[in-house]
mmCIF file of C-alpha atoms in Angstrom:
data_model
loop_
_atom_site.group_PDB
_atom_site.id
_atom_site.type_symbol
_atom_site.label_atom_id
_atom_site.label_comp_id
_atom_site.label_asym_id
_atom_site.label_seq_id
_atom_site.Cartn_x
_atom_site.Cartn_y
_atom_site.Cartn_z
ATOM 1 C CA MET A 1 95.681 130.820 133.521
ATOM 2 C CA GLY A 2 97.632 133.481 135.401
ATOM 3 C CA LYS A 3 97.258 134.245 139.095
ATOM 4 C CA VAL A 4 94.056 133.075 140.723
ATOM 5 C CA LYS A 5 92.846 134.535 144.007
ATOM 6 C CA ALA A 6 92.360 132.112 146.895
ATOM 7 C CA LYS A 7 88.644 132.904 147.120
ATOM 8 C CA GLU A 8 88.130 131.933 143.447
ATOM 9 C CA VAL A 9 89.765 128.479 143.690
ATOM 10 C CA ALA A 10 86.648 126.839 145.168
ATOM 11 C CA HIS A 11 84.645 127.845 142.080
ATOM 12 C CA LEU A 12 87.042 126.422 139.467
ATOM 13 C CA LYS A 13 86.130 123.344 137.438
ATOM 14 C CA PRO A 14 88.336 120.460 138.669
ATOM 15 C CA LYS A 15 90.409 118.192 136.431
ATOM 16 C CA LYS A 16 89.224 114.611 135.960
ATOM 17 C CA LYS A 17 92.100 113.073 137.917
ATOM 18 C CA CYS A 18 94.657 114.232 140.465
ATOM 19 C CA CYS A 19 98.257 114.144 139.184
ATOM 20 C CA ARG A 20 99.634 113.751 142.762
ATOM 21 C CA LYS A 21 102.731 115.895 142.274
ATOM 22 C CA LYS A 22 104.652 117.416 145.197
ATOM 23 C CA LYS A 23 102.812 120.728 144.842
ATOM 24 C CA ARG A 24 99.282 120.089 143.650
ATOM 25 C CA CYS A 25 97.949 122.307 140.870
ATOM 26 C CA LEU A 26 95.061 124.716 141.469
ATOM 27 C CA LYS A 27 92.612 122.692 139.365
ATOM 28 C CA CYS A 28 93.287 119.481 141.289
ATOM 29 C CA PRO A 29 90.029 117.994 142.664
ATOM 30 C CA VAL A 30 91.628 117.515 146.100
ATOM 31 C CA VAL A 31 92.632 121.194 146.374
ATOM 32 C CA ILE A 32 89.233 122.425 145.184
ATOM 33 C CA ALA A 33 87.382 120.176 147.657
ATOM 34 C CA LYS A 34 89.529 121.395 150.574
ATOM 35 C CA MET A 35 88.993 125.034 149.602
ATOM 36 C CA GLN A 36 85.223 124.514 149.352
ATOM 37 C CA LYS A 37 85.236 123.107 152.896
ATOM 38 C CA CYS A 38 87.223 126.116 154.140
ATOM 39 C CA GLN A 39 84.847 128.597 152.535
ATOM 40 C CA ALA A 40 81.834 126.732 153.928
ATOM 41 C CA ALA A 41 83.412 127.006 157.387
ATOM 42 C CA GLY A 42 83.622 130.782 156.949
ATOM 43 C CA VAL A 43 87.384 131.176 156.458
ATOM 44 C CA LYS A 44 88.266 134.505 154.772
ATOM 45 C CA GLY A 45 91.150 136.770 153.816
ATOM 46 C CA LYS A 46 94.666 135.904 154.920
ATOM 47 C CA ASP A 47 93.529 132.640 156.519
ATOM 48 C CA LEU A 48 92.096 131.550 153.160
ATOM 49 C CA LYS A 49 95.498 132.134 151.512
ATOM 50 C CA LYS A 50 97.135 130.010 154.221
ATOM 51 C CA ALA A 51 94.520 127.296 153.673
ATOM 52 C CA LEU A 52 95.300 127.278 149.935
ATOM 53 C CA LYS A 53 99.017 126.923 150.635
ATOM 54 C CA HIS A 54 98.289 124.045 153.027
ATOM 55 C CA ALA A 55 95.891 122.357 150.566
ATOM 56 C CA ARG A 56 98.442 122.461 147.746
ATOM 57 C CA ALA A 57 101.248 120.984 149.866
ATOM 58 C CA ALA A 58 101.363 117.252 149.203
#
């Protein structure tokens, strides 16, 4: 899959089930839902990268 930009994570197709590992994968439904909320709130740029890091931390 390679590197994915933080702004593109909200548009990925989520997996069927969350694996609940220590660092969640990018296609995890939990991560995608959190990133969609951030983008809806108007978060952009560096703050979006921080939000992705926070969303992936279990």
